Short mmCIF file of C-alpha atoms and ligand atoms in Angstrom, two decimals:
data_model
loop_
_atom_site.label_atom_id
_atom_site.label_comp_id
_atom_site.label_asym_id
_atom_site.label_seq_id
_atom_site.Cartn_x
_atom_site.Cartn_y
_atom_site.Cartn_z
CA UNK A 4 -9.09 -27.46 17.50
CA UNK A 5 -9.10 -24.22 16.10
CA UNK A 6 -7.73 -23.95 12.53
CA UNK A 7 -4.44 -22.85 13.59
CA UNK A 8 -3.47 -25.67 15.32
CA UNK A 9 -0.31 -26.52 14.25
CA UNK A 10 0.30 -22.25 13.27
CA UNK A 11 0.86 -21.86 17.01
CA UNK A 12 4.25 -20.93 16.50
CA UNK A 13 3.03 -17.76 13.33
CA UNK A 14 -0.20 -17.14 14.67
CA UNK A 15 -0.84 -13.95 17.17
CA UNK A 16 -4.82 -13.39 18.53
CA UNK A 17 -6.58 -10.30 19.09
CA UNK A 18 -3.79 -8.42 17.58
CA UNK A 19 -3.81 -4.04 17.35
CA UNK A 20 -3.42 -3.29 14.26
CA UNK A 21 -2.91 0.24 14.41
CA UNK A 22 0.77 -0.60 15.72
CA UNK A 23 0.82 -1.66 11.68
CA UNK A 24 -0.19 1.11 10.41
CA UNK A 25 0.02 4.66 8.70
CA UNK A 26 -2.81 6.05 9.83
CA UNK A 27 -2.60 3.98 13.58
CA UNK A 28 -5.99 3.97 14.04
CA UNK A 29 -8.57 1.26 14.07
CA UNK A 30 -9.37 -2.38 15.96
CA UNK A 31 -7.58 -5.44 15.76
CA UNK A 32 -6.94 -8.32 13.41
CA UNK A 33 -9.12 -11.11 15.39
CA UNK A 34 -5.57 -13.40 14.37
CA UNK A 35 -2.32 -11.84 13.53
CA UNK A 36 0.08 -14.51 11.32
CA UNK A 37 3.26 -13.81 10.95
CA UNK A 38 5.30 -16.54 7.79
CA UNK A 39 8.18 -17.19 8.58
CA UNK A 40 9.71 -18.37 4.70
CA UNK A 41 7.68 -18.95 1.50
CA UNK A 42 6.26 -22.16 2.67
CA UNK A 43 4.29 -21.16 5.50
CA UNK A 44 3.22 -18.70 4.09
CA UNK A 45 1.20 -21.13 1.03
CA UNK A 46 0.37 -23.76 4.26
CA UNK A 47 -1.34 -20.38 5.29
CA UNK A 48 -2.92 -19.84 3.30
CA UNK A 49 -4.84 -23.38 1.96
CA UNK A 50 -5.65 -23.10 5.58
CA UNK A 51 -7.26 -20.11 5.47
CA UNK A 52 -8.90 -21.85 1.71
CA UNK A 53 -10.53 -25.05 3.53
CA UNK A 54 -11.69 -23.98 5.91
CA UNK A 55 -13.54 -20.23 4.58
CA UNK A 56 -10.86 -18.27 6.74
CA UNK A 57 -10.88 -14.58 6.08
CA UNK A 58 -8.02 -13.31 4.79
CA UNK A 59 -5.80 -9.81 3.82
CA UNK A 60 -2.27 -9.04 3.62
CA UNK A 61 -0.97 -6.16 5.67
CA UNK A 62 2.48 -4.39 3.62
CA UNK A 63 3.71 -1.28 4.98
CA UNK A 64 0.13 -0.53 5.69
CA UNK A 65 0.56 3.27 3.43
CA UNK A 66 -2.53 2.66 2.26
CA UNK A 67 -4.97 0.92 4.66
CA UNK A 68 -8.06 2.42 7.14
CA UNK A 69 -8.52 -0.30 9.20
CA UNK A 70 -12.27 -0.17 11.01
CA UNK A 71 -12.78 0.55 14.88
CA UNK A 72 -14.12 -2.96 14.62
CA UNK A 73 -11.02 -3.66 13.30
CA UNK A 74 -10.63 -7.20 11.04
CA UNK A 75 -13.16 -10.44 11.92
CA UNK A 76 -10.18 -13.00 10.76
CA UNK A 77 -6.80 -13.63 9.43
CA UNK A 78 -3.75 -10.58 8.43
CA UNK A 79 -0.78 -11.91 6.76
CA UNK A 80 2.17 -10.33 7.25
CA UNK A 81 4.95 -11.06 6.15
CA UNK A 82 8.06 -8.83 7.41
CA UNK A 83 11.46 -10.93 7.83
CA UNK A 84 14.90 -11.96 5.54
CA UNK A 85 12.98 -14.08 3.24
CA UNK A 86 10.71 -11.46 2.48
CA UNK A 87 13.29 -8.19 2.64
CA UNK A 88 15.44 -9.49 0.73
CA UNK A 89 16.73 -7.62 -2.31
CA UNK A 90 19.70 -8.59 -5.17
CA UNK A 91 21.06 -7.05 -8.10
CA UNK A 92 22.00 -8.34 -10.98
CA UNK A 93 23.20 -6.12 -13.89
CA UNK A 94 20.60 -4.00 -14.43
CA UNK A 95 17.22 -6.67 -12.50
CA UNK A 96 16.29 -6.32 -9.11
CA UNK A 97 14.90 -9.41 -7.02
CA UNK A 98 13.27 -7.38 -4.41
CA UNK A 99 11.52 -9.62 -2.60
CA UNK A 100 7.45 -8.17 -1.36
CA UNK A 101 7.80 -7.21 2.57
CA UNK A 102 11.69 -4.62 1.03
CA UNK A 103 11.00 -1.03 1.70
CA UNK A 104 10.19 0.04 -0.67
CA UNK A 105 12.02 3.46 -0.70
CA UNK A 106 14.95 2.33 1.23
CA UNK A 107 14.90 -0.02 -2.44
CA UNK A 108 14.84 2.83 -3.99
CA UNK A 109 17.65 4.60 -2.40
CA UNK A 110 19.78 0.93 -2.73
CA UNK A 111 19.16 1.27 -5.99
CA UNK A 112 20.65 4.64 -6.97
CA UNK A 113 23.63 3.98 -4.77
CA UNK A 114 23.81 0.54 -7.69
CA UNK A 115 23.99 3.67 -10.62
CA UNK A 116 20.56 1.62 -11.27
CA UNK A 117 17.64 4.65 -12.32
CA UNK A 118 15.05 5.01 -12.89
CA UNK A 119 12.54 4.51 -9.35
CA UNK A 120 13.74 7.85 -8.37
CA UNK A 121 10.44 9.52 -9.97
CA UNK A 122 8.90 6.95 -6.98
CA UNK A 123 10.22 9.16 -5.14
CA UNK A 124 8.24 9.80 -1.49
CA UNK A 125 6.10 6.32 -1.73
CA UNK A 126 5.59 4.52 1.83
CA UNK A 127 5.21 1.51 2.39
CA UNK A 128 6.64 -2.45 0.74
CA UNK A 129 6.61 -3.46 -3.02
CA UNK A 130 4.50 -6.00 -1.97
CA UNK A 131 1.92 -3.09 -1.28
CA UNK A 132 3.98 -0.67 -4.15
CA UNK A 133 2.66 -3.79 -6.75
CA UNK A 134 -0.71 -4.18 -6.11
CA UNK A 135 -2.19 -0.92 -6.14
CA UNK A 136 0.45 0.59 -8.67
CA UNK A 137 1.34 2.57 -6.59
CA UNK A 138 3.33 5.94 -8.45
CA UNK A 139 2.58 9.85 -9.26
CA UNK A 140 2.27 11.84 -12.17
CA UNK A 141 6.54 11.39 -13.49
CA UNK A 142 5.19 7.44 -13.28
CA UNK A 143 3.67 4.20 -11.51
CA UNK A 144 5.88 1.51 -10.53
CA UNK A 145 3.60 -1.55 -13.52
CA UNK A 146 5.89 0.54 -15.32
CA UNK A 147 9.80 -0.95 -13.56
CA UNK A 148 7.63 -4.70 -13.82
CA UNK A 149 9.51 -7.06 -15.77
CA UNK A 150 7.57 -10.36 -13.65
CA UNK A 151 6.12 -10.66 -10.73
CA UNK A 152 6.11 -13.63 -8.65
CA UNK A 153 2.96 -14.62 -6.21
CA UNK A 154 0.99 -17.39 -4.53
CA UNK A 155 -2.49 -17.35 -6.75
CA UNK A 156 -5.71 -17.90 -6.15
CA UNK A 157 -5.46 -22.42 -5.74
CA UNK A 158 -2.01 -21.31 -3.61
CA UNK A 159 0.28 -21.87 -6.07
CA UNK A 160 3.46 -20.29 -7.00
CA UNK A 161 3.53 -18.69 -10.66
CA UNK A 162 5.78 -16.25 -11.78
CA UNK A 163 3.10 -13.62 -14.63
CA UNK A 164 4.72 -11.36 -17.36
CA UNK A 165 3.68 -7.49 -16.68
CA UNK A 166 1.61 -8.03 -19.32
CA UNK A 167 -0.63 -10.72 -17.15
CA UNK A 168 -0.52 -9.08 -14.34
CA UNK A 169 -3.39 -6.00 -15.31
CA UNK A 170 -0.99 -3.37 -14.50
CA UNK A 171 -3.38 0.07 -14.91
CA UNK A 172 -4.29 3.01 -12.67
CA UNK A 173 -4.13 1.88 -9.38
CA UNK A 174 -4.99 -1.02 -10.35
CA UNK A 175 -4.02 -5.07 -10.89
CA UNK A 176 -5.95 -7.83 -11.18
CA UNK A 177 -3.72 -9.36 -8.02
CA UNK A 178 -7.55 -9.23 -5.48
CA UNK A 179 -6.56 -12.60 -4.17
CA UNK A 180 -3.40 -13.21 -4.30
CA UNK A 181 0.34 -12.68 -2.57
CA UNK A 182 2.57 -11.10 -4.27
CA UNK A 183 5.92 -12.30 -3.06
CA UNK A 184 8.64 -11.16 -5.69
CA UNK A 185 9.30 -8.66 -7.92
CA UNK A 186 12.13 -8.65 -10.80
CA UNK A 187 12.49 -4.62 -11.85
CA UNK A 188 14.54 -3.97 -14.96
CA UNK A 189 16.17 -0.31 -14.27
CA UNK A 190 18.72 1.50 -16.47
CA UNK A 191 22.14 1.25 -15.89
CA UNK A 192 22.94 5.79 -15.16
CA UNK A 193 23.85 8.82 -13.26
CA UNK A 194 22.69 7.65 -9.19
CA UNK A 195 23.16 11.16 -7.97
CA UNK A 196 22.17 12.96 -9.95
CA UNK A 197 18.94 10.81 -10.07
CA UNK A 198 19.35 10.84 -6.88
CA UNK A 199 18.89 14.94 -7.38
CA UNK A 200 15.47 14.18 -9.02
CA UNK A 201 13.87 12.62 -5.80
CA UNK A 202 14.86 15.56 -3.91
CA UNK A 203 13.09 17.53 -6.13
CA UNK A 204 10.83 15.41 -6.24
CA UNK A 205 10.60 14.96 -2.51
CA UNK A 206 10.87 18.49 -2.19
CA UNK A 207 7.65 19.15 -3.79
CA UNK A 208 5.69 16.55 -2.01
CA UNK A 209 6.78 19.12 1.19
CA UNK A 210 5.20 22.01 -0.67
CA UNK A 211 1.93 20.72 -2.15
CA UNK A 212 1.36 17.87 -0.05
CA UNK A 213 0.83 17.86 3.92
CA UNK A 214 3.91 16.30 5.84
CA UNK A 215 4.88 12.83 5.23
CA UNK A 216 5.54 11.87 9.23
CA UNK A 217 1.65 13.13 9.48
CA UNK A 218 -0.65 10.63 11.16
CA UNK A 219 -2.46 9.34 6.18
CA UNK A 220 -2.99 7.09 3.63
CA UNK A 221 -1.52 9.18 0.83
CA UNK A 222 -4.74 10.49 -0.61
CA UNK A 223 -7.54 8.99 -0.61
CA UNK A 224 -9.37 8.96 -3.55
CA UNK A 225 -8.12 8.07 -6.85
CA UNK A 226 -8.23 11.11 -9.46
CA UNK A 227 -11.15 10.55 -11.79
CA UNK A 228 -10.89 11.20 -15.40
CA UNK A 229 -9.17 13.93 -16.29
CA UNK A 230 -10.32 15.35 -13.28
CA UNK A 231 -7.11 15.96 -9.88
CA UNK A 232 -9.73 14.06 -6.79
CA UNK A 233 -7.84 17.01 -4.96
CA UNK A 234 -9.09 20.13 -7.57
CA UNK A 235 -12.75 18.95 -6.88
CA UNK A 236 -12.89 18.48 -3.59
CA UNK A 237 -11.13 21.88 -2.62
CA UNK A 238 -13.59 24.01 -5.05
CA UNK A 239 -16.47 22.07 -2.91
CA UNK A 240 -15.23 24.15 -0.59
CA UNK A 241 -13.80 20.35 1.86
CA UNK A 242 -10.07 22.19 3.01
CA UNK A 243 -10.53 22.11 7.22
CA UNK A 244 -13.48 19.97 7.50
CA UNK A 245 -13.05 18.99 10.23
CA UNK A 246 -14.73 16.01 11.68
CA UNK A 247 -13.82 14.65 16.00
CA UNK A 248 -9.88 13.84 15.09
CA UNK A 249 -10.08 13.40 11.92
CA UNK A 250 -9.19 16.91 9.19
CA UNK A 251 -8.82 17.43 5.23
CA UNK A 252 -5.82 18.85 4.97
CA UNK A 253 -5.72 22.41 4.76
CA UNK A 254 -3.05 22.13 1.92
CA UNK A 255 -4.43 19.13 0.35
CA UNK A 256 -7.94 18.86 -0.55
CA UNK A 257 -7.51 14.29 -1.27
CA UNK A 258 -5.82 14.01 2.28
CA UNK A 259 -6.88 13.47 5.90
CA UNK A 260 -5.15 14.57 8.83
CA UNK A 261 -5.85 11.88 12.15
CA UNK A 262 -5.37 13.89 15.05
CA UNK A 263 -4.73 11.83 18.63
CA UNK A 264 -8.20 11.60 19.71
CA UNK A 265 -9.20 10.18 16.72
CA UNK A 266 -11.49 7.25 15.49
CA UNK A 267 -11.13 4.62 12.51
CA UNK A 268 -15.54 6.21 12.24
CA UNK A 269 -14.08 9.53 11.84
CA UNK A 270 -12.37 9.40 8.86
CA UNK A 271 -14.80 7.71 7.17
CA UNK A 272 -17.61 9.31 7.75
CA UNK A 273 -15.51 11.98 6.50
CA UNK A 274 -14.98 10.56 3.39
CA UNK A 275 -18.41 9.71 3.02
CA UNK A 276 -19.00 13.35 3.85
CA UNK A 277 -16.25 14.46 0.79
CA UNK A 278 -17.60 12.27 -1.51
CA UNK A 279 -21.29 13.31 -1.29
CA UNK A 280 -20.88 17.14 -1.73
CA UNK A 281 -18.17 16.26 -4.71
CA UNK A 282 -21.61 14.15 -5.66
CA UNK A 283 -24.10 17.09 -5.20
CA UNK A 284 -21.33 20.14 -6.73
CA UNK A 285 -20.57 18.32 -10.46
CA UNK A 286 -22.74 14.50 -9.77
CA UNK A 287 -18.85 13.05 -10.22
CA UNK A 288 -19.09 9.58 -8.32
CA UNK A 289 -15.35 9.57 -6.40
CA UNK A 290 -13.96 6.30 -5.42
CA UNK A 291 -12.10 5.13 -2.90
CA UNK A 292 -8.01 4.86 -3.28
CA UNK A 293 -7.36 4.39 -0.26
CA UNK A 294 -8.70 0.40 1.72
CA UNK A 295 -11.09 0.22 3.68
CA UNK A 296 -10.70 -2.54 5.79
C1 FAD B 11 1.94 10.34 3.75
C2 FAD B 11 1.89 9.22 1.80
C3 FAD B 11 2.30 9.30 0.45
C4 FAD B 11 1.72 8.76 0.17
N1 FAD B 11 1.97 8.64 -1.43
C5 FAD B 11 1.16 7.72 -1.37
C6 FAD B 11 2.01 8.14 -3.36
O1 FAD B 11 2.35 9.53 -4.31
N2 FAD B 11 1.60 7.36 -4.98
C7 FAD B 11 1.39 6.17 -4.93
O2 FAD B 11 0.35 5.59 -5.21
N3 FAD B 11 0.23 5.87 -3.08
C8 FAD B 11 1.26 6.88 -2.38
N4 FAD B 11 0.64 6.69 -1.04
C9 FAD B 11 -0.17 5.52 -0.55
C10 FAD B 11 0.96 3.93 -0.25
O3 FAD B 11 2.05 4.51 0.48
C11 FAD B 11 0.92 2.97 -1.46
O4 FAD B 11 -0.25 3.16 -2.07
C12 FAD B 11 2.16 2.24 -0.96
O5 FAD B 11 1.48 1.09 -2.15
C13 FAD B 11 1.40 0.86 -0.59
O6 FAD B 11 2.53 0.02 0.00
P1 FAD B 11 2.51 -1.03 2.05
O7 FAD B 11 2.70 -2.23 1.50
O8 FAD B 11 2.17 0.11 2.25
O9 FAD B 11 0.58 -1.53 1.34
P2 FAD B 11 -0.06 -1.40 2.07
O10 FAD B 11 -1.38 -0.29 3.31
O11 FAD B 11 -0.09 -2.84 3.62
O12 FAD B 11 -1.90 -1.72 1.33
C14 FAD B 11 -2.29 -1.68 0.72
C15 FAD B 11 -2.93 -3.01 -0.35
O13 FAD B 11 -1.88 -3.45 -1.21
C16 FAD B 11 -2.07 -5.11 -0.30
N5 FAD B 11 -0.93 -5.91 -0.07
C17 FAD B 11 -0.41 -5.28 0.18
N6 FAD B 11 0.90 -6.85 0.89
C18 FAD B 11 0.56 -7.22 -0.46
C19 FAD B 11 1.81 -7.94 -1.27
N7 FAD B 11 2.98 -8.48 -0.99
N8 FAD B 11 0.78 -9.39 -1.52
C20 FAD B 11 -0.76 -8.74 -3.03
N9 FAD B 11 -1.22 -7.56 -1.81
C21 FAD B 11 -0.50 -7.06 -1.10
C22 FAD B 11 -3.17 -5.28 1.02
O14 FAD B 11 -3.42 -6.07 0.85
C23 FAD B 11 -3.35 -4.03 -0.11
O15 FAD B 11 -4.53 -3.92 -0.80
C24 FAD B 11 0.93 7.28 -0.31
C25 FAD B 11 1.10 7.04 1.07
C26 FAD B 11 1.01 7.95 2.06
C27 FAD B 11 1.10 7.76 3.53
#
């Protein structure tokens, strides 16, 4: 009997993950699980733990590189109305983990709820944004979070206050947890003006970074203290360096762009090369911001 007996309707085998990530590369998930509601998700998690099935949770796939061999385990993809709901109640937004993050910002601005516009140009889901504490030079999502509802390492439904989540630079303490939803506290303000700010930030990113439509996962490395990784990579002469179908962006050295004939190995080898060159030039050990599966 397979481990997913009873879950046949929501588990598919050997599903190519390239279709679910921004990089559009890499191999399949041995099992791909699409739970229809939170109880089904909790039951899956309990089964994984009982049967020692390695698992991962996928949001919008905007920060993930899947290896060419794929992932020899179960990938959970929580999508559909239950996971994507967004509700507004005065200054509070209650959003499911599967909700599209840029769309959530747009909806908040339409409600004249402002604040999140500083997070313009960050693709993916609310769950991924919370897990990564997504952000940039104007702020991070953690500063808006009131509570996070999640399935913890024991498959228990729990609600954690923001200060229990350990929000730090591209970091939370949510390893092995599944974010189900979040409450965000915004401010009542002028949605039109905030939308203007949103557009300015998008324009700024269009000027300094590769096009949003390019195949990438955003920044490859975290910024070490007090210096942008992009500058270190640029000064190490890495802009435009190419391995196979992967190239360090000529516009921003902390982005690796994938072209048609790319493999995950090309991207991973380029990451290793870039890391090594920066280590040799500066002694600084860059740490990946992308998640490698
Ligand atoms: C063009 C481009 C620009 C980008 N710019 C930025 C930027 O300015 N700032 C920034 O911070 N990031 C940026 N990113 C990276 C990415 O957008 C963020 O990390 C985003 O928050 C990832 O969300 P996701 O839903 O795609 O997560 P995924 O890529 O699917 O997953 C990322 C991590 O979160 C985990 N995860 C996903 N959903 C859940 C959940 N429900 N519960 C628990 N864990 C979960 C995954 O297991 C994985 O470890 C950029 C990416 C691209 C492609």
